[in-house]
């Protein structure tokens, strides 16, 4: 028994290959329709790519396939049989595995145990270490990962690539029909990417159905057989990769009707209100830009491009290593947010519940927080003045609240965001930084906030608008900076910019980096 | 549509009848404390009546109300007021008992002119200088707490647990040869704890005992409580404290200088603890380095009993004030009924746990109602 295991590494315990059919899946979250009636087949022996912008619904779809979320409507079928996944565990049993970017790894436990967690081989009720090691060594050898994944390493000593390998080995060990990989190459070196691709291709050839999610178009075209493109929760197209190219994919990803979105009549003066020169920080590599008075300047880019961090560096919440902030012609030194506010910068953060508001305090207190000094004499808050000032802005923004004493946590998302905005209107800054000002807000409130941004710019404020919604950036901005990997990868004029141009700049370096990877791997392929 | 919204915004909530408005003004938390207080007083009198114990009817005597109760409550009450500010801001100051000990020793040494501190002072025998020295010593200790917590980023519980031990030791180092400094011979100093106002006022006897005046201690407590209430309710400092306790990140991003406010807050708590130490020295007629031992537990109990939230952002000076009286009545009642101090300690410990459990339950309930509303909208 032991001898056979030694001589023949265990074969891939493939469950009978099967087609995963997604039928009419819809899923809504509060204020967001994440998926609308998505139907799609994932066939054995093919690699299918999921592509789409941030928030297009890729992650939600993966999570439904993995049993993390239950769909509101629609079903999943495997070879014609209906599947109901109450949890990821059930999905795993059915042979469906989603490998997320950060798999769950048990820190203090070695690779072998991490792979076999939950199903460790036992002998007399104790861990059968010998058998475990044989099995793991066998399968690592089988898939060519002996060197890449030393079995004695502990969970917390593993690199991202190794963590993903552990998760893939877990999937293979228990038999897998459908394997989904979520942005697997984002933290891998070129060499690791090559090995991963070889593994993925091999699994495909053995009859596994593979879903591959990535922003990297070159990779997709190189690896995948078919491409499914999602946009705003809808499945836009499913096409063979051979029929697609870079430009076509970008067009399909962004091709939204723009007519419904607010269009700002662009103004902007030539008086410079904010200039940022050569900012270097842990997140940024030499960022420079300028904002004029009366201008809305959009900052586009993928999640993780460093836009939020840039806002926080300017605002003094995060440290910078070098660089200058010139506000209204003066070189200012800002170490803390209160200094930034005193100098005339306002910042409405992305996560209003965690960073923007004190949820258990009142509307009034939250709105007046940034101007307490102006409202106070000898440290006593002039509450009558406070009410007059704040209620003016509460009315202007049409905040729906029973009273100024209402706890902010009890308001809706849109009204909460308006409280944050009221705070900055009251503070009368020269530059206002808005980070995702309409995230999680319903359409009506969105339109009001767009109009407000427009008004504010027309009153002479310089507005730095960070948004992941391209339509928002294009509709509101006078100029657009696109960021990528902590740099500004391009500047566009708001009048002439297109979604394709913005997205192209946002993923430009992915093209370049992958071009190189492709060349190298092609060379390797040819030498083999 | 917009007209309706504007109306909603500007129109104040019409409270209706006076009762509702009164409840709103006092606050439901404080109201339940008052009920608890009345209930407890009843319990003391009724239990003693039933079981024929001879303490209960003494409760309603000027002697008891103005001596035992009022005085027992003051020291803990003062410390609890400083602690309330710290807890509302989401912090904790466990070192207050030891700071009180330092305040005790410093004030006594300055007054008498002995020991390390006393030898520095040029104005021995001056009560005002002695009191100020005790308060300033407490503020310095508080500043050390604040600096450790803000610059070294040590969790406040751990930081002040460390300084609780360190300050306790330091109080001994300050005292000459580690011995208490007697202040028996300083009547103008001991007056702070033993003196009375309006002793001669014509107030009728109550519970068989005649009017004995209002203790100076009680007056000091009331003054400090009013000062703290004003500070928390009407100043930018108070606003900052509530904001930091509610959400420190949001407070910082809205322009509140966290380090500055926190250091000031620990200085306030330390200063008040120092003052309590001074009063302890006056009451016990000795600047004893063990004077403040164990005060932190009673003070923290009172703060949570008074409605403060463990997560910060909630709590009032009035609530703490009522809770301090409640704890005082509990202790006093048990004294009168002849329970020994060990039983009293058990009761106090259980009360702390119960107070925090209630506070947690209230938070969970508030949290769930918020989520419900947010989801519904």
CSV table of C-alpha atoms in Angstrom, one decimal, chain A residues 47-492:
chain,number,residue,atom,x,y,z
A,47,UNK,CA,-10.1,28.8,-20.1
A,48,UNK,CA,-12.7,31.5,-19.9
A,49,UNK,CA,-11.7,35.0,-19.0
A,50,UNK,CA,-13.9,37.4,-17.0
A,51,UNK,CA,-13.2,41.0,-17.8
A,52,UNK,CA,-14.7,44.3,-16.7
A,53,UNK,CA,-14.1,47.6,-15.0
A,54,UNK,CA,-14.0,48.0,-11.2
A,55,UNK,CA,-17.5,47.2,-10.0
A,56,UNK,CA,-18.6,45.6,-13.2
A,57,UNK,CA,-19.7,42.5,-11.2
A,58,UNK,CA,-16.8,40.1,-11.7
A,59,UNK,CA,-16.2,39.6,-8.0
A,60,UNK,CA,-19.8,39.2,-7.2
A,61,UNK,CA,-20.2,36.5,-9.9
A,62,UNK,CA,-17.1,34.7,-8.5
A,63,UNK,CA,-18.5,34.9,-5.0
A,64,UNK,CA,-21.8,33.4,-6.1
A,65,UNK,CA,-20.0,30.6,-7.9
A,66,UNK,CA,-18.0,30.0,-4.7
A,67,UNK,CA,-21.0,30.0,-2.5
A,68,UNK,CA,-20.0,33.1,-0.6
A,69,UNK,CA,-23.2,34.9,-1.8
A,70,UNK,CA,-26.6,33.5,-2.7
A,71,UNK,CA,-28.1,34.9,-5.9
A,72,UNK,CA,-31.4,36.8,-5.6
A,73,UNK,CA,-32.7,35.0,-8.7
A,74,UNK,CA,-31.2,32.4,-11.1
A,75,UNK,CA,-29.5,29.1,-10.8
A,76,UNK,CA,-26.3,27.3,-11.2
A,77,UNK,CA,-26.3,23.9,-13.0
A,78,UNK,CA,-23.6,21.3,-13.2
A,79,UNK,CA,-24.1,18.9,-16.1
A,80,UNK,CA,-27.8,19.8,-16.0
A,81,UNK,CA,-28.2,19.2,-12.3
A,82,UNK,CA,-29.1,22.2,-10.1
A,83,UNK,CA,-26.6,23.2,-7.5
A,84,UNK,CA,-27.4,25.1,-4.3
A,85,UNK,CA,-24.5,26.5,-2.5
A,86,UNK,CA,-25.2,27.6,1.0
A,87,UNK,CA,-21.5,28.0,1.7
A,88,UNK,CA,-18.0,27.8,0.0
A,89,UNK,CA,-17.6,24.4,1.7
A,90,UNK,CA,-20.6,23.0,-0.3
A,91,UNK,CA,-19.2,24.4,-3.5
A,92,UNK,CA,-15.8,22.8,-2.8
A,93,UNK,CA,-17.5,19.5,-2.4
A,94,UNK,CA,-19.1,19.9,-5.8
A,95,UNK,CA,-15.7,20.5,-7.3
A,96,UNK,CA,-15.9,24.2,-7.7
A,97,UNK,CA,-13.0,26.3,-6.4
A,98,UNK,CA,-12.3,30.0,-6.5
A,99,UNK,CA,-8.7,31.0,-5.8
A,100,UNK,CA,-8.8,34.5,-4.4
A,101,UNK,CA,-5.8,36.9,-4.4
A,102,UNK,CA,-5.2,36.4,-0.8
A,103,UNK,CA,-6.1,32.8,0.1
A,104,UNK,CA,-6.6,31.8,3.7
A,105,UNK,CA,-3.4,30.2,4.9
A,106,UNK,CA,-2.9,29.1,8.5
A,107,UNK,CA,0.2,30.9,9.6
A,108,UNK,CA,1.9,28.6,12.0
A,109,UNK,CA,1.4,25.4,10.0
A,110,UNK,CA,3.6,23.9,7.3
A,111,UNK,CA,2.7,23.7,3.6
A,112,UNK,CA,1.7,20.0,3.7
A,113,UNK,CA,-0.8,20.5,6.5
A,114,UNK,CA,-2.0,23.7,5.0
A,115,UNK,CA,-2.9,21.8,1.8
A,116,UNK,CA,-4.6,19.0,3.5
A,117,UNK,CA,-6.3,21.0,6.2
A,118,UNK,CA,-9.6,19.5,7.3
A,119,UNK,CA,-8.8,16.2,5.7
A,120,UNK,CA,-5.5,15.3,7.2
A,121,UNK,CA,-4.6,11.5,6.9
A,122,UNK,CA,-5.0,9.9,10.3
A,123,UNK,CA,-3.5,6.7,11.7
A,124,UNK,CA,-4.8,5.5,15.1
A,125,UNK,CA,-6.4,8.9,15.4
A,126,UNK,CA,-3.1,10.7,15.1
A,127,UNK,CA,-1.7,12.6,12.2
A,128,UNK,CA,0.0,10.3,9.7
A,129,UNK,CA,2.9,12.6,8.9
A,130,UNK,CA,4.6,10.1,6.6
A,131,UNK,CA,1.7,9.5,4.4
A,132,UNK,CA,0.9,13.2,4.3
A,133,UNK,CA,4.4,14.2,3.2
A,134,UNK,CA,4.4,11.5,0.5
A,135,UNK,CA,1.2,12.6,-0.9
A,136,UNK,CA,2.1,16.3,-1.0
A,137,UNK,CA,5.6,15.6,-2.3
A,138,UNK,CA,4.1,13.4,-5.0
A,139,UNK,CA,1.6,16.0,-6.2
A,140,UNK,CA,4.1,18.8,-6.1
A,141,UNK,CA,6.4,16.8,-8.3
A,142,UNK,CA,3.6,15.9,-10.6
A,143,UNK,CA,2.9,19.5,-11.3
A,144,UNK,CA,6.4,20.8,-11.4
A,145,UNK,CA,6.3,22.8,-8.2
A,146,UNK,CA,8.9,21.0,-6.1
A,147,UNK,CA,11.4,23.9,-6.0
A,148,UNK,CA,8.7,26.6,-5.9
A,149,UNK,CA,7.0,25.3,-2.8
A,150,UNK,CA,9.3,23.8,-0.1
A,151,UNK,CA,7.1,21.6,2.1
A,152,UNK,CA,8.7,22.6,5.4
A,153,UNK,CA,7.8,26.3,5.1
A,154,UNK,CA,5.2,27.6,7.5
A,155,UNK,CA,2.1,29.4,6.4
A,156,UNK,CA,3.4,32.9,7.4
A,157,UNK,CA,6.7,32.4,5.5
A,158,UNK,CA,5.0,31.9,2.2
A,159,UNK,CA,5.0,34.5,-0.6
A,160,UNK,CA,1.8,35.5,-2.4
A,161,UNK,CA,2.7,33.1,-5.2
A,162,UNK,CA,3.2,30.3,-2.8
A,163,UNK,CA,0.0,31.0,-1.1
A,164,UNK,CA,-1.9,30.7,-4.3
A,165,UNK,CA,-0.1,27.5,-5.1
A,166,UNK,CA,-1.2,26.1,-1.7
A,167,UNK,CA,-4.7,27.0,-2.5
A,168,UNK,CA,-4.5,25.5,-6.0
A,169,UNK,CA,-3.1,22.3,-4.5
A,170,UNK,CA,-6.0,22.2,-2.1
A,171,UNK,CA,-8.3,22.3,-5.0
A,172,UNK,CA,-6.5,19.6,-7.0
A,173,UNK,CA,-6.3,17.3,-3.9
A,174,UNK,CA,-10.0,17.2,-3.4
A,175,UNK,CA,-10.9,16.9,-7.1
A,176,UNK,CA,-11.8,20.0,-9.1
A,177,UNK,CA,-14.2,20.5,-12.0
A,178,UNK,CA,-14.2,24.3,-12.1
A,179,UNK,CA,-11.3,26.4,-11.0
A,180,UNK,CA,-11.5,30.1,-10.9
A,181,UNK,CA,-8.5,32.4,-10.5
A,182,UNK,CA,-9.0,36.0,-9.4
A,183,UNK,CA,-6.3,38.3,-10.6
A,184,UNK,CA,-3.7,35.5,-9.9
A,185,UNK,CA,-0.7,37.3,-11.5
A,186,UNK,CA,-1.0,40.7,-9.8
A,187,UNK,CA,1.8,39.9,-7.3
A,188,UNK,CA,3.8,37.3,-9.3
A,189,UNK,CA,7.2,37.6,-10.9
A,190,UNK,CA,7.5,36.8,-14.6
A,191,UNK,CA,9.0,33.4,-13.9
A,192,UNK,CA,6.1,32.6,-11.5
A,193,UNK,CA,3.6,33.7,-14.1
A,194,UNK,CA,5.1,31.3,-16.6
A,195,UNK,CA,4.8,28.4,-14.3
A,196,UNK,CA,1.3,29.3,-13.3
A,197,UNK,CA,0.3,29.5,-17.0
A,198,UNK,CA,1.8,26.1,-17.6
A,199,UNK,CA,-0.1,24.7,-14.8
A,200,UNK,CA,-3.4,26.3,-15.9
A,201,UNK,CA,-2.9,25.0,-19.4
A,202,UNK,CA,-2.2,21.6,-18.2
A,203,UNK,CA,-5.3,21.5,-16.0
A,204,UNK,CA,-7.3,22.7,-19.0
A,205,UNK,CA,-6.0,19.8,-21.0
A,206,UNK,CA,-7.0,17.4,-18.3
A,207,UNK,CA,-10.5,18.6,-18.5
A,208,UNK,CA,-10.9,21.2,-15.8
A,209,UNK,CA,-13.1,24.2,-16.7
A,210,UNK,CA,-11.1,27.3,-15.8
A,211,UNK,CA,-12.3,30.9,-15.1
A,212,UNK,CA,-9.6,33.5,-15.3
A,213,UNK,CA,-10.2,37.0,-14.0
A,214,UNK,CA,-7.7,39.7,-14.8
A,215,UNK,CA,-7.2,43.3,-15.9
A,216,UNK,CA,-4.2,42.4,-18.0
A,217,UNK,CA,-5.5,42.2,-21.6
A,218,UNK,CA,-2.3,40.7,-23.0
A,219,UNK,CA,-2.3,37.9,-20.5
A,220,UNK,CA,-5.9,37.1,-21.3
A,221,UNK,CA,-5.4,37.1,-25.1
A,222,UNK,CA,-2.3,34.9,-24.6
A,223,UNK,CA,-3.9,32.4,-22.2
A,224,UNK,CA,-7.6,32.2,-22.6
A,225,UNK,CA,-9.9,30.5,-25.1
A,226,UNK,CA,-13.0,32.7,-24.6
A,227,UNK,CA,-13.6,36.1,-23.0
A,228,UNK,CA,-16.7,37.1,-21.1
A,229,UNK,CA,-17.1,40.9,-20.7
A,230,UNK,CA,-19.1,42.3,-17.9
A,231,UNK,CA,-20.2,45.9,-17.6
A,232,UNK,CA,-22.4,47.4,-14.8
A,233,UNK,CA,-23.6,43.9,-13.8
A,234,UNK,CA,-24.6,42.9,-17.3
A,235,UNK,CA,-22.9,40.3,-19.4
A,236,UNK,CA,-22.0,42.3,-22.5
A,237,UNK,CA,-20.3,39.8,-24.7
A,238,UNK,CA,-18.8,36.3,-24.8
A,239,UNK,CA,-16.4,35.9,-27.6
A,240,UNK,CA,-13.5,33.6,-28.6
A,241,UNK,CA,-10.2,35.2,-27.7
A,242,UNK,CA,-9.0,34.8,-31.2
A,243,UNK,CA,-11.6,37.3,-32.5
A,244,UNK,CA,-10.6,40.0,-30.0
A,245,UNK,CA,-7.8,42.5,-29.7
A,246,UNK,CA,-6.8,45.2,-27.1
A,247,UNK,CA,-8.9,48.0,-28.5
A,248,UNK,CA,-12.0,45.8,-28.9
A,249,UNK,CA,-11.9,44.6,-25.4
A,250,UNK,CA,-11.5,48.1,-24.0
A,251,UNK,CA,-14.4,49.3,-26.1
A,252,UNK,CA,-16.6,46.5,-24.9
A,253,UNK,CA,-15.6,47.1,-21.3
A,254,UNK,CA,-16.5,50.8,-21.2
A,255,UNK,CA,-19.0,51.3,-24.1
A,256,UNK,CA,-21.7,52.9,-22.0
A,257,UNK,CA,-24.2,55.4,-23.0
A,258,UNK,CA,-23.1,58.7,-21.6
A,259,UNK,CA,-26.2,60.7,-22.3
A,260,UNK,CA,-27.8,59.9,-18.9
A,261,UNK,CA,-24.8,61.3,-16.9
A,262,UNK,CA,-24.4,64.8,-15.7
A,263,UNK,CA,-22.5,67.0,-18.1
A,264,UNK,CA,-20.8,70.0,-16.4
A,265,UNK,CA,-20.5,73.1,-18.5
A,266,UNK,CA,-16.8,73.4,-18.2
A,267,UNK,CA,-15.4,76.6,-16.8
A,268,UNK,CA,-12.2,76.9,-14.7
A,269,UNK,CA,-9.9,79.9,-14.5
A,270,UNK,CA,-6.2,80.1,-15.3
A,271,UNK,CA,-5.4,81.1,-11.7
A,272,UNK,CA,-3.5,78.2,-10.1
A,273,UNK,CA,-4.8,77.3,-6.7
A,274,UNK,CA,-2.9,74.1,-6.0
A,275,UNK,CA,0.3,72.8,-7.4
A,276,UNK,CA,1.8,69.6,-6.2
A,277,UNK,CA,5.5,69.0,-7.2
A,278,UNK,CA,7.4,65.8,-7.2
A,279,UNK,CA,5.7,64.1,-4.4
A,280,UNK,CA,7.5,60.9,-3.3
A,281,UNK,CA,6.1,58.7,-0.6
A,282,UNK,CA,5.7,55.0,0.2
A,283,UNK,CA,2.9,55.0,-2.3
A,284,UNK,CA,4.1,57.5,-4.9
A,285,UNK,CA,6.9,57.9,-7.3
A,286,UNK,CA,7.3,61.5,-8.3
A,287,UNK,CA,3.8,62.8,-8.7
A,288,UNK,CA,3.2,66.4,-9.9
A,289,UNK,CA,0.0,68.1,-10.9
A,290,UNK,CA,-1.9,71.4,-10.6
A,291,UNK,CA,-5.5,72.5,-10.0
A,292,UNK,CA,-6.8,75.9,-11.0
A,293,UNK,CA,-9.4,77.9,-9.2
A,294,UNK,CA,-12.8,77.0,-10.4
A,295,UNK,CA,-11.6,73.8,-12.0
A,296,UNK,CA,-12.8,70.2,-11.4
A,297,UNK,CA,-9.8,67.9,-11.9
A,298,UNK,CA,-10.6,64.2,-12.2
A,299,UNK,CA,-8.3,61.5,-10.9
A,300,UNK,CA,-8.9,58.2,-12.7
A,301,UNK,CA,-7.2,54.9,-12.3
A,302,UNK,CA,-7.7,51.4,-11.2
A,303,UNK,CA,-8.2,50.5,-7.5
A,304,UNK,CA,-4.8,50.6,-5.9
A,305,UNK,CA,-3.3,53.1,-8.3
A,306,UNK,CA,-2.5,55.4,-5.3
A,307,UNK,CA,-5.2,58.1,-5.8
A,308,UNK,CA,-6.7,57.9,-2.2
A,309,UNK,CA,-3.2,57.8,-0.8
A,310,UNK,CA,-2.3,60.9,-2.9
A,311,UNK,CA,-5.2,62.7,-1.4
A,312,UNK,CA,-4.2,61.7,2.1
A,313,UNK,CA,-0.5,62.7,1.6
A,314,UNK,CA,-1.6,66.2,0.5
A,315,UNK,CA,-4.0,66.4,3.4
A,316,UNK,CA,-1.3,65.4,5.9
A,317,UNK,CA,-2.9,62.1,7.0
A,318,UNK,CA,-0.1,60.1,5.4
A,319,UNK,CA,3.6,61.0,5.4
A,320,UNK,CA,5.6,62.0,2.3
A,321,UNK,CA,9.3,61.6,1.8
A,322,UNK,CA,9.8,64.6,-0.4
A,323,UNK,CA,8.0,67.0,-2.7
A,324,UNK,CA,6.1,70.3,-2.3
A,325,UNK,CA,2.5,71.4,-2.0
A,326,UNK,CA,2.0,75.0,-3.2
A,327,UNK,CA,-1.4,76.3,-2.2
A,328,UNK,CA,-2.5,79.6,-3.7
A,329,UNK,CA,1.1,80.5,-4.5
A,330,UNK,CA,2.5,79.6,-1.1
A,331,UNK,CA,4.7,76.7,-0.4
A,332,UNK,CA,2.9,75.1,2.6
A,333,UNK,CA,4.2,72.5,5.0
A,334,UNK,CA,1.4,70.1,6.2
A,335,UNK,CA,2.0,67.4,8.7
A,336,UNK,CA,-1.5,66.9,10.1
A,337,UNK,CA,-5.0,67.2,8.8
A,338,UNK,CA,-5.8,70.1,11.0
A,339,UNK,CA,-2.9,72.0,9.5
A,340,UNK,CA,-4.3,71.2,6.0
A,341,UNK,CA,-7.7,72.5,7.0
A,342,UNK,CA,-6.2,75.7,8.5
A,343,UNK,CA,-4.4,76.3,5.2
A,344,UNK,CA,-7.6,75.9,3.2
A,345,UNK,CA,-7.8,72.2,2.1
A,346,UNK,CA,-10.9,70.1,2.6
A,347,UNK,CA,-11.1,66.3,2.3
A,348,UNK,CA,-14.2,64.1,2.1
A,349,UNK,CA,-12.9,60.6,2.4
A,350,UNK,CA,-14.0,57.5,0.5
A,351,UNK,CA,-15.3,55.5,3.4
A,352,UNK,CA,-17.6,57.9,5.1
A,353,UNK,CA,-18.7,55.6,7.9
A,354,UNK,CA,-15.1,54.8,9.0
A,355,UNK,CA,-13.3,58.0,8.1
A,356,UNK,CA,-15.8,60.7,7.4
A,357,UNK,CA,-18.3,60.7,10.3
A,358,UNK,CA,-18.7,60.2,14.0
A,359,UNK,CA,-21.9,58.1,13.5
A,360,UNK,CA,-23.0,58.2,17.1
A,361,UNK,CA,-23.0,62.0,17.3
A,362,UNK,CA,-25.5,64.5,15.9
A,363,UNK,CA,-25.8,66.1,12.4
A,364,UNK,CA,-24.9,69.4,13.9
A,365,UNK,CA,-21.7,68.2,15.6
A,366,UNK,CA,-20.5,66.4,12.6
A,367,UNK,CA,-21.2,69.2,10.2
A,368,UNK,CA,-19.5,71.9,12.4
A,369,UNK,CA,-16.5,69.8,13.3
A,370,UNK,CA,-14.0,71.4,10.9
A,371,UNK,CA,-15.0,75.0,11.9
A,372,UNK,CA,-15.2,74.7,15.7
A,373,UNK,CA,-12.4,77.2,16.1
A,374,UNK,CA,-14.2,79.8,14.1
A,375,UNK,CA,-17.4,79.2,16.0
A,376,UNK,CA,-15.7,79.4,19.4
A,377,UNK,CA,-14.7,82.4,21.6
A,378,UNK,CA,-12.4,81.6,24.5
A,379,UNK,CA,-13.1,77.9,23.6
A,380,UNK,CA,-16.8,78.3,24.2
A,381,UNK,CA,-18.8,77.2,21.2
A,382,UNK,CA,-21.3,79.8,20.1
A,383,UNK,CA,-24.2,77.4,19.6
A,384,UNK,CA,-26.6,79.9,18.1
A,385,UNK,CA,-24.1,80.9,15.5
A,386,UNK,CA,-23.3,77.2,14.9
A,387,UNK,CA,-27.0,76.4,14.2
A,388,UNK,CA,-27.4,79.4,11.9
A,389,UNK,CA,-24.3,78.5,9.9
A,390,UNK,CA,-24.9,74.8,9.7
A,391,UNK,CA,-28.7,74.8,9.0
A,392,UNK,CA,-28.0,77.0,6.0
A,393,UNK,CA,-25.9,74.3,4.4
A,394,UNK,CA,-28.2,71.5,5.6
A,395,UNK,CA,-31.0,73.3,3.7
A,396,UNK,CA,-28.8,74.1,0.7
A,397,UNK,CA,-27.9,70.4,0.4
A,398,UNK,CA,-31.5,69.4,1.1
A,399,UNK,CA,-30.4,66.9,3.7
A,400,UNK,CA,-33.4,64.8,4.9
A,401,UNK,CA,-33.1,64.7,8.6
A,402,UNK,CA,-35.8,65.1,11.3
A,403,UNK,CA,-33.6,67.6,13.2
A,404,UNK,CA,-30.0,68.8,13.6
A,405,UNK,CA,-29.8,66.7,16.8
A,406,UNK,CA,-30.4,63.4,14.8
A,407,UNK,CA,-27.6,60.8,15.1
A,408,UNK,CA,-25.8,60.8,11.8
A,409,UNK,CA,-25.6,56.9,11.8
A,410,UNK,CA,-29.4,56.9,11.5
A,411,UNK,CA,-29.4,58.7,8.2
A,412,UNK,CA,-29.3,57.1,4.8
A,413,UNK,CA,-26.0,56.9,2.8
A,414,UNK,CA,-26.8,59.8,0.6
A,415,UNK,CA,-27.7,62.0,3.4
A,416,UNK,CA,-24.6,61.0,5.4
A,417,UNK,CA,-22.5,62.0,2.4
A,418,UNK,CA,-24.3,65.3,2.3
A,419,UNK,CA,-23.3,65.9,6.0
A,420,UNK,CA,-19.7,65.4,5.1
A,421,UNK,CA,-20.1,67.9,2.2
A,422,UNK,CA,-21.9,70.3,4.5
A,423,UNK,CA,-18.9,70.2,6.8
A,424,UNK,CA,-16.6,71.3,4.0
A,425,UNK,CA,-19.0,73.9,2.5
A,426,UNK,CA,-19.0,75.5,6.0
A,427,UNK,CA,-15.2,75.4,6.2
A,428,UNK,CA,-14.9,77.3,2.9
A,429,UNK,CA,-11.7,75.7,1.7
A,430,UNK,CA,-9.7,76.8,-1.4
A,431,UNK,CA,-9.3,73.2,-2.5
A,432,UNK,CA,-11.7,70.4,-1.8
A,433,UNK,CA,-10.7,66.8,-2.3
A,434,UNK,CA,-13.6,64.5,-2.9
A,435,UNK,CA,-12.7,60.8,-2.8
A,436,UNK,CA,-15.5,58.6,-4.4
A,437,UNK,CA,-18.2,61.2,-3.4
A,438,UNK,CA,-21.0,59.1,-4.8
A,439,UNK,CA,-20.1,55.6,-3.7
A,440,UNK,CA,-23.0,53.6,-2.4
A,441,UNK,CA,-25.5,56.5,-3.1
A,442,UNK,CA,-28.7,56.2,-5.0
A,443,UNK,CA,-29.1,57.8,-8.4
A,444,UNK,CA,-31.2,60.8,-7.2
A,445,UNK,CA,-28.7,61.8,-4.5
A,446,UNK,CA,-25.9,61.3,-7.1
A,447,UNK,CA,-27.4,63.8,-9.4
A,448,UNK,CA,-27.7,66.3,-6.5
A,449,UNK,CA,-24.0,65.8,-5.6
A,450,UNK,CA,-22.9,66.3,-9.2
A,451,UNK,CA,-24.8,69.6,-9.4
A,452,UNK,CA,-23.2,70.7,-6.1
A,453,UNK,CA,-19.7,69.9,-7.3
A,454,UNK,CA,-20.5,72.0,-10.4
A,455,UNK,CA,-21.8,74.9,-8.3
A,456,UNK,CA,-18.8,74.8,-6.0
A,457,UNK,CA,-16.3,74.9,-8.9
A,458,UNK,CA,-18.3,77.8,-10.4
A,459,UNK,CA,-17.9,79.6,-7.1
A,460,UNK,CA,-14.1,79.4,-7.5
A,461,UNK,CA,-13.1,76.3,-5.5
A,462,UNK,CA,-10.5,74.0,-6.9
A,463,UNK,CA,-11.8,70.5,-6.8
A,464,UNK,CA,-9.8,67.3,-6.9
A,465,UNK,CA,-12.3,64.6,-7.8
A,466,UNK,CA,-11.2,61.0,-7.3
A,467,UNK,CA,-13.6,58.5,-8.7
A,468,UNK,CA,-13.7,55.0,-10.1
A,469,UNK,CA,-16.7,55.7,-12.1
A,470,UNK,CA,-15.5,56.8,-15.5
A,471,UNK,CA,-18.7,58.4,-16.5
A,472,UNK,CA,-18.5,60.6,-13.4
A,473,UNK,CA,-14.9,61.6,-14.2
A,474,UNK,CA,-15.7,62.4,-17.8
A,475,UNK,CA,-19.0,64.2,-17.0
A,476,UNK,CA,-17.6,66.5,-14.4
A,477,UNK,CA,-13.9,67.1,-15.0
A,478,UNK,CA,-12.3,70.0,-16.8
A,479,UNK,CA,-9.1,68.1,-16.9
A,480,UNK,CA,-8.3,64.5,-16.0
A,481,UNK,CA,-5.2,62.9,-14.5
A,482,UNK,CA,-4.9,59.1,-14.9
A,483,UNK,CA,-2.9,57.3,-12.2
A,484,UNK,CA,-1.3,54.0,-12.3
A,485,UNK,CA,1.1,52.3,-9.8
A,486,UNK,CA,1.7,55.4,-7.8
A,487,UNK,CA,2.5,57.6,-10.9
A,488,UNK,CA,0.5,59.9,-13.1
A,489,UNK,CA,0.4,58.0,-16.3
A,490,UNK,CA,-1.3,60.7,-18.4
A,491,UNK,CA,-3.2,64.0,-18.5
A,492,UNK,CA,-6.3,64.4,-20.6
